[in-house]
């Protein structure tokens, strides 16, 4: 705990709600000098071991995402607001009726790695102990489940061996399928500060590969061959003193080495180079670097997890660490980085359908053990349905009631439109969210308003097993309630009052901690996850719990920094297991109708489906619209120009985005950010393209490789609309209901929240009749729109506006020649009668923001480079870019590389 916290109730030390780095955040309430109202100031918590005071741009913009606008503040039943009594009575009667009529397996919960451990714990307890079904799965299935499965196969437990300090000490970090510079920025900065050599394995160029010493741009999905080849290569140095195999470790602490090496034997460097399509010399350089660097961490994420053979890929990596004994020692290990803030906490309580609770699975002994501990009315006896299977069962009508909490499956599941359709047909859909307007919320019968970050209390576990507190420093808005409160209310109404008689998050945490230690020993059921030392903490101790890494038990009362240092694993015989791996190509092969492979992932400044980060205007500066990245050669082949609207099509659906032509992509490979959805733009759900094939071991879907086709869309013209909130909401709902008349003219739209309203960007099919559109949309009651025209060298530009400036429309035949959006947005804030005409003359084309924190645009940086500034540091001194959170440094460095190259060349 930070000392100041003791003295000031106005400062609260909590944890960032975004990525799995789990940074400590200090939120302070300050009186605004203007109106005396409280404002929230967000800073990094200097005392938190995960970030030591630093925050990335998402974390440091948290204050901009607070506030009630867009929040779900009251329950809604069939689209109408209702009180909690009505809502809870509906939920309970529907669940009870469904269970009575069709049995417990006809209901399901779909949870999220963004719930707090306490929420997760009660949801899991209700289903697996009292309703009697294991149909509880989570979005972690799409994210971490292959990593979990591989750790369990190799180490006997879902236990991350490493911690962040190891990254400080590492001499080589191999990032496999991770764009950590953008997705785990604060951790990435630690890797860089450590001066470790960085090798990036990723088919495309990214902000991370930009900073790497070596980039192995392997062919998509070929990672297992790369690591099988490494194992074989290491074995050739089996007898040397340094590097190569650690024979003693293999002999004393592992099983199954010979079979595994045998399976890898055919993967000679030549064969790997050909299969992965990398240069043999580069491959050998990597293999040798790995062989000779003792302190090596392999750091991996969705590029290997989201695959139809993700578990095997994870094991192929772990095999190389077991073979070199590089596990359980400082500065090394196979490190699966978690995505969501509490993916790990969810795994601890049994949020996955194939786990029971507290790291126990469905053996008879464990079912009995958990049943006794809970005094359970009805224990689930077998694993339940995994995410893809679960929504298939909804589609088939076998699951008749589903409760979705803190996730947006209508956007994030593969074949997303089919998932949305299945939900619309499902007799009972309950959705708990803090935001009202999501694609999933639109499928709900009952919408429940949940509190969110800043309002909630509980714990989260980050990637290094560190449990930290999320604390409330804001009141509950409207009628919102905590997720755990809602679940316990339903449980009590279903007749389980005693088992769900929790009064606070602390009560739940204590029970969860007690279960983790219950009969947890060598003779009964030894489990890695054990926080029994926290089972009796007081409410006050819970409030001031300092971040601690599990296990926290009698043996490790202050937590454990590193696991497996003694070479003792959680398998029945205590030995780690090598897993033989047969590399396989992605299931989705390109073919004539779908000749390209689509990859998808994250952008620096957005979080998933943008329900929170999408509210902060400045986080849209980096990128504001759905995109499709493609190589110049593919652009030429398909007749696509940079910034042109394109349509991507797969066997399952379509997606619209603006082309970004970049040599970061290899020919034949496309990339699309995952963040936009149909709530924010037209046909913008990337996962609608994905085919739901899954890994046979983990059930994780293959989201990173989708066979697609692409075509340019030709536009008649472009329009930029600025609307005040009420008018914007009206237009938005028309666009969402697919108003046929509007879509005769509109080819594509997306929207950006701005101070005082929204900006809509439209791509038009033909000349619109603005007057009649405006009449219809905004009821201008016969008043005429004002019109002004400006002739530019590139064509004409129009401004149309209503007298009250409810509506400002700029149109042009060329998207790039519309006026600078920032200037336009400012106009919406002031009721200036003569401003519009001036705005029409405002020329500078939109400048992409590189440094969001200090608002430094690409143009400014390029100008400075042209004037001779030649390093990231000097640019920082001059313009300030990169000097706050540092997440943009890779991009600044890339700009330096290209612009200096141009200057030299
Ligand atoms: N800014 C931001 N940060 C986030 C999130 C966010 O939404 N926004 N989400 C969080 C969550 S939940 C998660 S799971 C993590 C994800 O973190 P990451 O896994 O780092 O992110 P992604 O962008 O999904 O994918 C990583 C990389 O995998 C590469 N890849 C694709 N196919 C292959 C392949 O076959 N082999 C290899 N080796 N690489 C491949 C992609 O090109 C991409 O660069 O990020 C977390 N952090
Ligand atoms: N094509 C493709 N698809 C992908 C991926 C990919 O790389 N490519 N990545 C996958 C991965 S790794 C992930 S993790 C998923 C993420 O996908 P989702 O989990 O579907 O995305 P989020 O936007 O994080 O959804 C969280 C929801 O919870 C709400 N929420 C926030 N806080 C609270 C709270 O405290 N309580 C409640 N009840 N609700 C809250 C938010 O408003 C939001 O609607 O996407 C997956 N889908
Ligand atoms: S790296 Fe950024 S998003 Fe991740 S926890 Fe830290 S501040 Fe939050
Ligand atoms: Mo994730």
mmCIF file of N, CA, C and O and ligand atoms in Angstrom, residues 17 110-116 119 139-144 302 306 339-340 404-414 431-436 438 440 448-453 456 470 481-483 486 598-602 607-612 672-675 685-690 700-704 706, ligand 2:
data_model
loop_
_atom_site.group_PDB
_atom_site.id
_atom_site.type_symbol
_atom_site.label_atom_id
_atom_site.label_comp_id
_atom_site.label_asym_id
_atom_site.label_seq_id
_atom_site.Cartn_x
_atom_site.Cartn_y
_atom_site.Cartn_z
ATOM 1 N N UNK A 17 -7.838 -1.810 -15.606
ATOM 2 C CA UNK A 17 -8.794 -2.836 -16.047
ATOM 3 C C UNK A 17 -8.501 -3.384 -17.436
ATOM 4 O O UNK A 17 -9.332 -4.104 -17.990
ATOM 5 N N UNK A 110 -21.910 -17.427 -19.886
ATOM 6 C CA UNK A 110 -20.710 -17.128 -20.670
ATOM 7 C C UNK A 110 -20.056 -15.904 -20.042
ATOM 8 O O UNK A 110 -20.616 -14.810 -20.072
ATOM 9 N N UNK A 111 -18.907 -16.143 -19.424
ATOM 10 C CA UNK A 111 -18.266 -15.131 -18.570
ATOM 11 C C UNK A 111 -17.060 -14.509 -19.266
ATOM 12 O O UNK A 111 -16.849 -14.696 -20.464
ATOM 13 N N UNK A 112 -16.234 -13.824 -18.467
ATOM 14 C CA UNK A 112 -15.212 -13.003 -19.088
ATOM 15 C C UNK A 112 -13.994 -12.819 -18.196
ATOM 16 O O UNK A 112 -14.118 -12.698 -16.970
ATOM 17 N N UNK A 113 -12.839 -12.763 -18.803
ATOM 18 C CA UNK A 113 -11.589 -12.476 -18.093
ATOM 19 C C UNK A 113 -11.514 -11.043 -17.611
ATOM 20 O O UNK A 113 -10.487 -10.604 -17.110
ATOM 21 N N UNK A 114 -12.633 -10.306 -17.782
ATOM 22 C CA UNK A 114 -12.672 -8.942 -17.255
ATOM 23 C C UNK A 114 -13.557 -8.843 -16.021
ATOM 24 O O UNK A 114 -13.767 -7.762 -15.484
ATOM 25 N N UNK A 115 -14.135 -9.973 -15.606
ATOM 26 C CA UNK A 115 -14.829 -9.992 -14.319
ATOM 27 C C UNK A 115 -13.771 -10.044 -13.227
ATOM 28 O O UNK A 115 -12.638 -10.479 -13.462
ATOM 29 N N UNK A 116 -14.141 -9.653 -12.034
ATOM 30 C CA UNK A 116 -13.215 -9.800 -10.910
ATOM 31 C C UNK A 116 -13.331 -11.232 -10.386
ATOM 32 O O UNK A 116 -14.322 -11.925 -10.619
ATOM 33 N N UNK A 119 -16.593 -12.039 -8.594
ATOM 34 C CA UNK A 119 -17.756 -12.221 -9.484
ATOM 35 C C UNK A 119 -17.724 -13.634 -10.077
ATOM 36 O O UNK A 119 -18.712 -14.354 -10.111
ATOM 37 N N UNK A 139 -14.774 -15.952 -22.249
ATOM 38 C CA UNK A 139 -14.031 -15.488 -23.418
ATOM 39 C C UNK A 139 -12.549 -15.866 -23.332
ATOM 40 O O UNK A 139 -11.838 -15.748 -24.319
ATOM 41 N N UNK A 140 -12.093 -16.311 -22.170
ATOM 42 C CA UNK A 140 -10.716 -16.797 -22.070
ATOM 43 C C UNK A 140 -10.509 -18.023 -22.963
ATOM 44 O O UNK A 140 -9.378 -18.363 -23.305
ATOM 45 N N UNK A 141 -11.601 -18.671 -23.330
ATOM 46 C CA UNK A 141 -11.501 -19.794 -24.282
ATOM 47 C C UNK A 141 -10.912 -19.302 -25.607
ATOM 48 O O UNK A 141 -10.219 -20.043 -26.292
ATOM 49 N N UNK A 142 -11.230 -18.059 -25.988
ATOM 50 C CA UNK A 142 -10.753 -17.498 -27.260
ATOM 51 C C UNK A 142 -9.339 -16.958 -27.121
ATOM 52 O O UNK A 142 -8.755 -16.478 -28.085
ATOM 53 N N UNK A 143 -8.815 -17.009 -25.929
ATOM 54 C CA UNK A 143 -7.654 -16.180 -25.587
ATOM 55 C C UNK A 143 -6.527 -17.024 -24.991
ATOM 56 O O UNK A 143 -5.414 -17.042 -25.510
ATOM 57 N N UNK A 144 -6.817 -17.729 -23.892
ATOM 58 C CA UNK A 144 -5.748 -18.370 -23.134
ATOM 59 C C UNK A 144 -5.840 -19.882 -23.091
ATOM 60 O O UNK A 144 -4.987 -20.521 -22.494
ATOM 61 N N UNK A 302 -1.255 -14.541 -28.667
ATOM 62 C CA UNK A 302 -2.321 -15.018 -29.561
ATOM 63 C C UNK A 302 -1.843 -15.545 -30.914
ATOM 64 O O UNK A 302 -2.570 -16.308 -31.559
ATOM 65 N N UNK A 306 -4.270 -18.701 -30.807
ATOM 66 C CA UNK A 306 -5.494 -18.702 -31.622
ATOM 67 C C UNK A 306 -5.286 -19.520 -32.891
ATOM 68 O O UNK A 306 -5.229 -18.980 -33.997
ATOM 69 N N UNK A 339 -3.876 -12.056 -21.651
ATOM 70 C CA UNK A 339 -4.417 -10.906 -22.337
ATOM 71 C C UNK A 339 -5.214 -9.999 -21.425
ATOM 72 O O UNK A 339 -4.903 -8.821 -21.250
ATOM 73 N N UNK A 340 -6.258 -10.558 -20.822
ATOM 74 C CA UNK A 340 -7.190 -9.743 -20.060
ATOM 75 C C UNK A 340 -6.704 -9.549 -18.626
ATOM 76 O O UNK A 340 -5.903 -10.325 -18.117
ATOM 77 N N UNK A 404 -24.914 -13.876 -20.179
ATOM 78 C CA UNK A 404 -23.612 -13.401 -20.666
ATOM 79 C C UNK A 404 -23.169 -12.226 -19.799
ATOM 80 O O UNK A 404 -23.942 -11.288 -19.602
ATOM 81 N N UNK A 405 -21.946 -12.306 -19.290
ATOM 82 C CA UNK A 405 -21.475 -11.209 -18.418
ATOM 83 C C UNK A 405 -20.118 -10.709 -18.879
ATOM 84 O O UNK A 405 -19.182 -11.492 -19.051
ATOM 85 N N UNK A 406 -20.019 -9.411 -19.061
ATOM 86 C CA UNK A 406 -18.738 -8.728 -19.301
ATOM 87 C C UNK A 406 -17.993 -9.226 -20.536
ATOM 88 O O UNK A 406 -16.755 -9.305 -20.536
ATOM 89 N N UNK A 407 -18.721 -9.572 -21.562
ATOM 90 C CA UNK A 407 -18.094 -9.935 -22.830
ATOM 91 C C UNK A 407 -19.119 -9.699 -23.935
ATOM 92 O O UNK A 407 -20.315 -9.618 -23.670
ATOM 93 N N UNK A 408 -18.622 -9.609 -25.156
ATOM 94 C CA UNK A 408 -19.447 -9.170 -26.277
ATOM 95 C C UNK A 408 -19.352 -10.204 -27.415
ATOM 96 O O UNK A 408 -18.791 -9.920 -28.474
ATOM 97 N N UNK A 409 -19.877 -11.424 -27.171
ATOM 98 C CA UNK A 409 -19.653 -12.513 -28.124
ATOM 99 C C UNK A 409 -20.217 -12.258 -29.515
ATOM 100 O O UNK A 409 -19.717 -12.835 -30.481
ATOM 101 N N UNK A 410 -21.225 -11.383 -29.641
ATOM 102 C CA UNK A 410 -21.758 -11.097 -30.982
ATOM 103 C C UNK A 410 -20.712 -10.386 -31.836
ATOM 104 O O UNK A 410 -20.879 -10.252 -33.048
ATOM 105 N N UNK A 411 -19.620 -9.942 -31.215
ATOM 106 C CA UNK A 411 -18.518 -9.319 -31.949
ATOM 107 C C UNK A 411 -17.271 -10.191 -31.931
ATOM 108 O O UNK A 411 -16.540 -10.275 -32.921
ATOM 109 N N UNK A 412 -17.013 -10.855 -30.800
ATOM 110 C CA UNK A 412 -15.689 -11.467 -30.641
ATOM 111 C C UNK A 412 -15.629 -12.954 -30.965
ATOM 112 O O UNK A 412 -14.538 -13.502 -31.115
ATOM 113 N N UNK A 413 -16.757 -13.631 -31.079
ATOM 114 C CA UNK A 413 -16.725 -15.062 -31.400
ATOM 115 C C UNK A 413 -16.495 -15.255 -32.891
ATOM 116 O O UNK A 413 -16.941 -14.444 -33.697
ATOM 117 N N UNK A 414 -15.830 -16.354 -33.278
ATOM 118 C CA UNK A 414 -15.757 -16.643 -34.716
ATOM 119 C C UNK A 414 -17.164 -16.857 -35.269
ATOM 120 O O UNK A 414 -18.043 -17.316 -34.535
ATOM 121 N N UNK A 431 -28.068 -10.388 -20.363
ATOM 122 C CA UNK A 431 -26.748 -9.787 -20.587
ATOM 123 C C UNK A 431 -26.469 -8.791 -19.467
ATOM 124 O O UNK A 431 -27.259 -7.875 -19.236
ATOM 125 N N UNK A 432 -25.345 -8.992 -18.781
ATOM 126 C CA UNK A 432 -24.900 -8.008 -17.781
ATOM 127 C C UNK A 432 -23.768 -7.208 -18.382
ATOM 128 O O UNK A 432 -22.746 -7.770 -18.774
ATOM 129 N N UNK A 433 -23.936 -5.911 -18.456
ATOM 130 C CA UNK A 433 -22.891 -5.052 -19.021
ATOM 131 C C UNK A 433 -22.976 -3.690 -18.377
ATOM 132 O O UNK A 433 -24.015 -3.321 -17.829
ATOM 133 N N UNK A 434 -21.886 -2.942 -18.461
ATOM 134 C CA UNK A 434 -21.934 -1.577 -17.929
ATOM 135 C C UNK A 434 -22.380 -0.599 -19.008
ATOM 136 O O UNK A 434 -22.733 0.532 -18.728
ATOM 137 N N UNK A 435 -22.359 -1.071 -20.276
ATOM 138 C CA UNK A 435 -22.700 -0.217 -21.402
ATOM 139 C C UNK A 435 -23.970 -0.758 -22.046
ATOM 140 O O UNK A 435 -24.142 -1.974 -22.137
ATOM 141 N N UNK A 436 -24.858 0.141 -22.487
ATOM 142 C CA UNK A 436 -26.139 -0.330 -22.997
ATOM 143 C C UNK A 436 -26.129 -0.714 -24.459
ATOM 144 O O UNK A 436 -26.839 -1.628 -24.875
ATOM 145 N N UNK A 438 -24.434 -2.370 -27.115
ATOM 146 C CA UNK A 438 -23.441 -3.261 -27.717
ATOM 147 C C UNK A 438 -24.177 -4.237 -28.634
ATOM 148 O O UNK A 438 -25.391 -4.416 -28.504
ATOM 149 N N UNK A 440 -24.087 -7.382 -28.563
ATOM 150 C CA UNK A 440 -24.648 -8.481 -27.774
ATOM 151 C C UNK A 440 -25.879 -8.007 -26.998
ATOM 152 O O UNK A 440 -26.884 -8.733 -26.919
ATOM 153 N N UNK A 448 -28.888 -6.224 -17.735
ATOM 154 C CA UNK A 448 -28.651 -5.885 -16.337
ATOM 155 C C UNK A 448 -27.489 -4.904 -16.225
ATOM 156 O O UNK A 448 -26.395 -5.174 -16.727
ATOM 157 N N UNK A 449 -27.718 -3.769 -15.569
ATOM 158 C CA UNK A 449 -26.665 -2.750 -15.473
ATOM 159 C C UNK A 449 -25.632 -3.114 -14.407
ATOM 160 O O UNK A 449 -25.959 -3.204 -13.223
ATOM 161 N N UNK A 450 -24.399 -3.321 -14.853
ATOM 162 C CA UNK A 450 -23.340 -3.697 -13.917
ATOM 163 C C UNK A 450 -22.462 -2.489 -13.637
ATOM 164 O O UNK A 450 -22.288 -1.625 -14.486
ATOM 165 N N UNK A 451 -21.899 -2.455 -12.444
ATOM 166 C CA UNK A 451 -20.863 -1.468 -12.159
ATOM 167 C C UNK A 451 -19.618 -1.887 -12.926
ATOM 168 O O UNK A 451 -19.502 -3.030 -13.369
ATOM 169 N N UNK A 452 -18.676 -0.986 -13.058
ATOM 170 C CA UNK A 452 -17.446 -1.327 -13.761
ATOM 171 C C UNK A 452 -16.261 -0.711 -13.032
ATOM 172 O O UNK A 452 -16.371 -0.309 -11.874
ATOM 173 N N UNK A 453 -15.143 -0.640 -13.732
ATOM 174 C CA UNK A 453 -13.900 -0.162 -13.124
ATOM 175 C C UNK A 453 -14.104 1.188 -12.449
ATOM 176 O O UNK A 453 -14.752 2.066 -13.007
ATOM 177 N N UNK A 456 -16.188 -0.859 -8.844
ATOM 178 C CA UNK A 456 -16.189 -2.223 -8.309
ATOM 179 C C UNK A 456 -15.066 -2.458 -7.310
ATOM 180 O O UNK A 456 -14.033 -1.801 -7.368
ATOM 181 N N UNK A 470 -8.683 -4.386 -7.117
ATOM 182 C CA UNK A 470 -9.376 -3.302 -7.826
ATOM 183 C C UNK A 470 -10.288 -2.668 -6.806
ATOM 184 O O UNK A 470 -11.025 -3.369 -6.120
ATOM 185 N N UNK A 481 -25.569 -2.366 -10.231
ATOM 186 C CA UNK A 481 -25.130 -3.184 -9.091
ATOM 187 C C UNK A 481 -23.877 -3.962 -9.484
ATOM 188 O O UNK A 481 -23.589 -4.165 -10.657
ATOM 189 N N UNK A 482 -23.186 -4.427 -8.451
ATOM 190 C CA UNK A 482 -21.979 -5.223 -8.724
ATOM 191 C C UNK A 482 -22.377 -6.584 -9.300
ATOM 192 O O UNK A 482 -23.402 -7.149 -8.914
ATOM 193 N N UNK A 483 -21.536 -7.117 -10.179
ATOM 194 C CA UNK A 483 -21.848 -8.421 -10.777
ATOM 195 C C UNK A 483 -22.078 -9.485 -9.712
ATOM 196 O O UNK A 483 -23.019 -10.271 -9.805
ATOM 197 N N UNK A 486 -25.494 -9.235 -8.146
ATOM 198 C CA UNK A 486 -26.584 -9.694 -9.017
ATOM 199 C C UNK A 486 -26.655 -11.222 -9.009
ATOM 200 O O UNK A 486 -27.730 -11.818 -8.862
ATOM 201 N N UNK A 598 -6.311 -13.943 -43.989
ATOM 202 C CA UNK A 598 -6.539 -12.785 -43.111
ATOM 203 C C UNK A 598 -6.107 -13.101 -41.684
ATOM 204 O O UNK A 598 -6.531 -14.081 -41.090
ATOM 205 N N UNK A 599 -5.281 -12.220 -41.158
ATOM 206 C CA UNK A 599 -4.795 -12.255 -39.787
ATOM 207 C C UNK A 599 -5.542 -11.119 -39.063
ATOM 208 O O UNK A 599 -6.011 -10.188 -39.705
ATOM 209 N N UNK A 600 -5.693 -11.203 -37.754
ATOM 210 C CA UNK A 600 -6.374 -10.108 -37.047
ATOM 211 C C UNK A 600 -5.731 -9.920 -35.687
ATOM 212 O O UNK A 600 -5.083 -10.818 -35.166
ATOM 213 N N UNK A 601 -5.915 -8.749 -35.116
ATOM 214 C CA UNK A 601 -5.322 -8.493 -33.796
ATOM 215 C C UNK A 601 -5.609 -7.092 -33.328
ATOM 216 O O UNK A 601 -6.603 -6.478 -33.732
ATOM 217 N N UNK A 602 -4.706 -6.585 -32.496
ATOM 218 C CA UNK A 602 -5.001 -5.367 -31.751
ATOM 219 C C UNK A 602 -4.275 -4.120 -32.232
ATOM 220 O O UNK A 602 -3.193 -4.210 -32.782
ATOM 221 N N UNK A 607 -9.189 -0.956 -26.775
ATOM 222 C CA UNK A 607 -9.404 -2.202 -26.038
ATOM 223 C C UNK A 607 -10.613 -2.907 -26.651
ATOM 224 O O UNK A 607 -11.728 -2.391 -26.624
ATOM 225 N N UNK A 608 -10.361 -4.093 -27.211
ATOM 226 C CA UNK A 608 -11.415 -4.973 -27.732
ATOM 227 C C UNK A 608 -12.533 -4.232 -28.462
ATOM 228 O O UNK A 608 -12.259 -3.511 -29.401
ATOM 229 N N UNK A 609 -13.787 -4.396 -27.987
ATOM 230 C CA UNK A 609 -14.895 -3.877 -28.789
ATOM 231 C C UNK A 609 -15.184 -2.405 -28.473
ATOM 232 O O UNK A 609 -16.258 -1.899 -28.778
ATOM 233 N N UNK A 610 -14.224 -1.723 -27.871
ATOM 234 C CA UNK A 610 -14.224 -0.260 -27.725
ATOM 235 C C UNK A 610 -15.344 0.295 -26.864
ATOM 236 O O UNK A 610 -15.618 1.491 -26.932
ATOM 237 N N UNK A 611 -15.981 -0.536 -26.048
ATOM 238 C CA UNK A 611 -17.082 0.006 -25.252
ATOM 239 C C UNK A 611 -16.571 1.017 -24.235
ATOM 240 O O UNK A 611 -17.324 1.867 -23.792
ATOM 241 N N UNK A 612 -15.274 0.908 -23.883
ATOM 242 C CA UNK A 612 -14.737 1.906 -22.944
ATOM 243 C C UNK A 612 -13.701 2.812 -23.629
ATOM 244 O O UNK A 612 -13.850 4.025 -23.613
ATOM 245 N N UNK A 672 -6.385 -7.263 -40.131
ATOM 246 C CA UNK A 672 -7.431 -6.308 -39.747
ATOM 247 C C UNK A 672 -7.485 -6.196 -38.224
ATOM 248 O O UNK A 672 -7.498 -7.213 -37.525
ATOM 249 N N UNK A 673 -7.510 -4.969 -37.701
ATOM 250 C CA UNK A 673 -7.723 -4.785 -36.260
ATOM 251 C C UNK A 673 -9.120 -5.271 -35.873
ATOM 252 O O UNK A 673 -10.061 -5.149 -36.668
ATOM 253 N N UNK A 674 -9.244 -5.782 -34.635
ATOM 254 C CA UNK A 674 -10.498 -6.447 -34.242
ATOM 255 C C UNK A 674 -11.520 -5.517 -33.604
ATOM 256 O O UNK A 674 -12.590 -5.953 -33.207
ATOM 257 N N UNK A 675 -11.203 -4.228 -33.450
ATOM 258 C CA UNK A 675 -11.955 -3.436 -32.477
ATOM 259 C C UNK A 675 -13.351 -2.966 -32.880
ATOM 260 O O UNK A 675 -14.202 -2.794 -32.038
ATOM 261 N N UNK A 685 -17.397 -6.034 -38.224
ATOM 262 C CA UNK A 685 -17.027 -7.096 -37.289
ATOM 263 C C UNK A 685 -16.102 -8.100 -37.965
ATOM 264 O O UNK A 685 -16.541 -8.902 -38.789
ATOM 265 N N UNK A 686 -14.830 -8.040 -37.612
ATOM 266 C CA UNK A 686 -13.835 -8.908 -38.253
ATOM 267 C C UNK A 686 -14.128 -10.380 -37.989
ATOM 268 O O UNK A 686 -13.966 -11.234 -38.866
ATOM 269 N N UNK A 687 -14.579 -10.678 -36.761
ATOM 270 C CA UNK A 687 -14.802 -12.085 -36.425
ATOM 271 C C UNK A 687 -15.985 -12.691 -37.169
ATOM 272 O O UNK A 687 -16.173 -13.907 -37.136
ATOM 273 N N UNK A 688 -16.772 -11.852 -37.856
ATOM 274 C CA UNK A 688 -17.841 -12.399 -38.696
ATOM 275 C C UNK A 688 -17.233 -13.212 -39.840
ATOM 276 O O UNK A 688 -17.904 -14.057 -40.434
ATOM 277 N N UNK A 689 -15.955 -12.965 -40.151
ATOM 278 C CA UNK A 689 -15.296 -13.688 -41.240
ATOM 279 C C UNK A 689 -14.752 -15.038 -40.772
ATOM 280 O O UNK A 689 -14.561 -15.954 -41.579
ATOM 281 N N UNK A 690 -14.465 -15.145 -39.462
ATOM 282 C CA UNK A 690 -13.705 -16.305 -38.977
ATOM 283 C C UNK A 690 -14.547 -17.569 -38.948
ATOM 284 O O UNK A 690 -15.740 -17.546 -38.664
ATOM 285 N N UNK A 700 -9.849 -23.885 -28.301
ATOM 286 C CA UNK A 700 -9.641 -22.490 -28.720
ATOM 287 C C UNK A 700 -9.788 -22.363 -30.241
ATOM 288 O O UNK A 700 -9.245 -23.153 -31.000
ATOM 289 N N UNK A 701 -10.548 -21.355 -30.690
ATOM 290 C CA UNK A 701 -10.747 -21.228 -32.137
ATOM 291 C C UNK A 701 -9.546 -20.634 -32.880
ATOM 292 O O UNK A 701 -8.758 -19.881 -32.318
ATOM 293 N N UNK A 702 -9.472 -20.991 -34.164
ATOM 294 C CA UNK A 702 -8.389 -20.526 -35.040
ATOM 295 C C UNK A 702 -8.770 -19.147 -35.585
ATOM 296 O O UNK A 702 -9.365 -19.037 -36.649
ATOM 297 N N UNK A 703 -8.473 -18.112 -34.823
ATOM 298 C CA UNK A 703 -8.896 -16.774 -35.229
ATOM 299 C C UNK A 703 -7.870 -16.044 -36.083
ATOM 300 O O UNK A 703 -8.191 -15.053 -36.729
ATOM 301 N N UNK A 704 -6.635 -16.526 -36.093
ATOM 302 C CA UNK A 704 -5.586 -15.759 -36.765
ATOM 303 C C UNK A 704 -5.440 -16.072 -38.252
ATOM 304 O O UNK A 704 -4.731 -15.350 -38.943
ATOM 305 N N UNK A 706 -7.716 -16.823 -41.643
ATOM 306 C CA UNK A 706 -9.011 -16.989 -42.307
ATOM 307 C C UNK A 706 -8.823 -16.768 -43.806
ATOM 308 O O UNK A 706 -8.250 -15.757 -44.219
HETATM 309 N N1 LIG B 2 -10.939 -12.174 -35.069
HETATM 310 C C1 LIG B 2 -10.543 -12.140 -33.797
HETATM 311 N N2 LIG B 2 -11.448 -12.294 -32.809
HETATM 312 C C2 LIG B 2 -11.049 -12.260 -31.514
HETATM 313 C C3 LIG B 2 -9.680 -12.070 -31.183
HETATM 314 C C4 LIG B 2 -8.746 -11.889 -32.245
HETATM 315 O O1 LIG B 2 -7.537 -11.676 -32.026
HETATM 316 N N3 LIG B 2 -9.225 -11.942 -33.528
HETATM 317 N N4 LIG B 2 -9.297 -12.082 -29.859
HETATM 318 C C5 LIG B 2 -10.141 -12.790 -28.905
HETATM 319 C C6 LIG B 2 -9.739 -12.466 -27.522
HETATM 320 S S1 LIG B 2 -8.148 -12.883 -27.081
HETATM 321 C C7 LIG B 2 -10.563 -11.873 -26.634
HETATM 322 S S2 LIG B 2 -10.035 -11.690 -25.002
HETATM 323 C C8 LIG B 2 -11.924 -11.471 -27.011
HETATM 324 C C9 LIG B 2 -12.398 -10.171 -26.367
HETATM 325 O O2 LIG B 2 -13.709 -9.925 -26.745
HETATM 326 P P1 LIG B 2 -14.881 -9.490 -25.751
HETATM 327 O O3 LIG B 2 -14.709 -10.039 -24.404
HETATM 328 O O4 LIG B 2 -16.148 -9.845 -26.421
HETATM 329 O O5 LIG B 2 -14.674 -7.894 -25.799
HETATM 330 P P2 LIG B 2 -14.839 -6.737 -24.772
HETATM 331 O O6 LIG B 2 -15.060 -5.504 -25.552
HETATM 332 O O7 LIG B 2 -13.694 -6.728 -23.843
HETATM 333 O O8 LIG B 2 -16.164 -7.101 -23.990
HETATM 334 C C10 LIG B 2 -16.299 -6.821 -22.638
HETATM 335 C C11 LIG B 2 -17.720 -6.335 -22.352
HETATM 336 O O9 LIG B 2 -17.889 -6.238 -20.932
HETATM 337 C C12 LIG B 2 -18.331 -4.946 -20.569
HETATM 338 N N5 LIG B 2 -17.818 -4.674 -19.210
HETATM 339 C C13 LIG B 2 -16.721 -3.993 -18.826
HETATM 340 N N6 LIG B 2 -16.584 -4.016 -17.506
HETATM 341 C C14 LIG B 2 -17.618 -4.748 -17.016
HETATM 342 C C15 LIG B 2 -17.997 -5.168 -15.704
HETATM 343 O O10 LIG B 2 -17.345 -4.876 -14.713
HETATM 344 N N7 LIG B 2 -19.111 -5.935 -15.606
HETATM 345 C C16 LIG B 2 -19.863 -6.286 -16.688
HETATM 346 N N8 LIG B 2 -20.922 -7.066 -16.501
HETATM 347 N N9 LIG B 2 -19.519 -5.886 -17.927
HETATM 348 C C17 LIG B 2 -18.412 -5.154 -18.092
HETATM 349 C C18 LIG B 2 -17.841 -4.047 -21.661
HETATM 350 O O11 LIG B 2 -18.637 -2.895 -21.764
HETATM 351 C C19 LIG B 2 -17.960 -4.954 -22.907
HETATM 352 O O12 LIG B 2 -19.223 -4.881 -23.500
HETATM 353 O O13 LIG B 2 -12.000 -11.348 -28.442
HETATM 354 C C20 LIG B 2 -11.623 -12.525 -29.108
HETATM 355 N N10 LIG B 2 -11.967 -12.446 -30.524
#
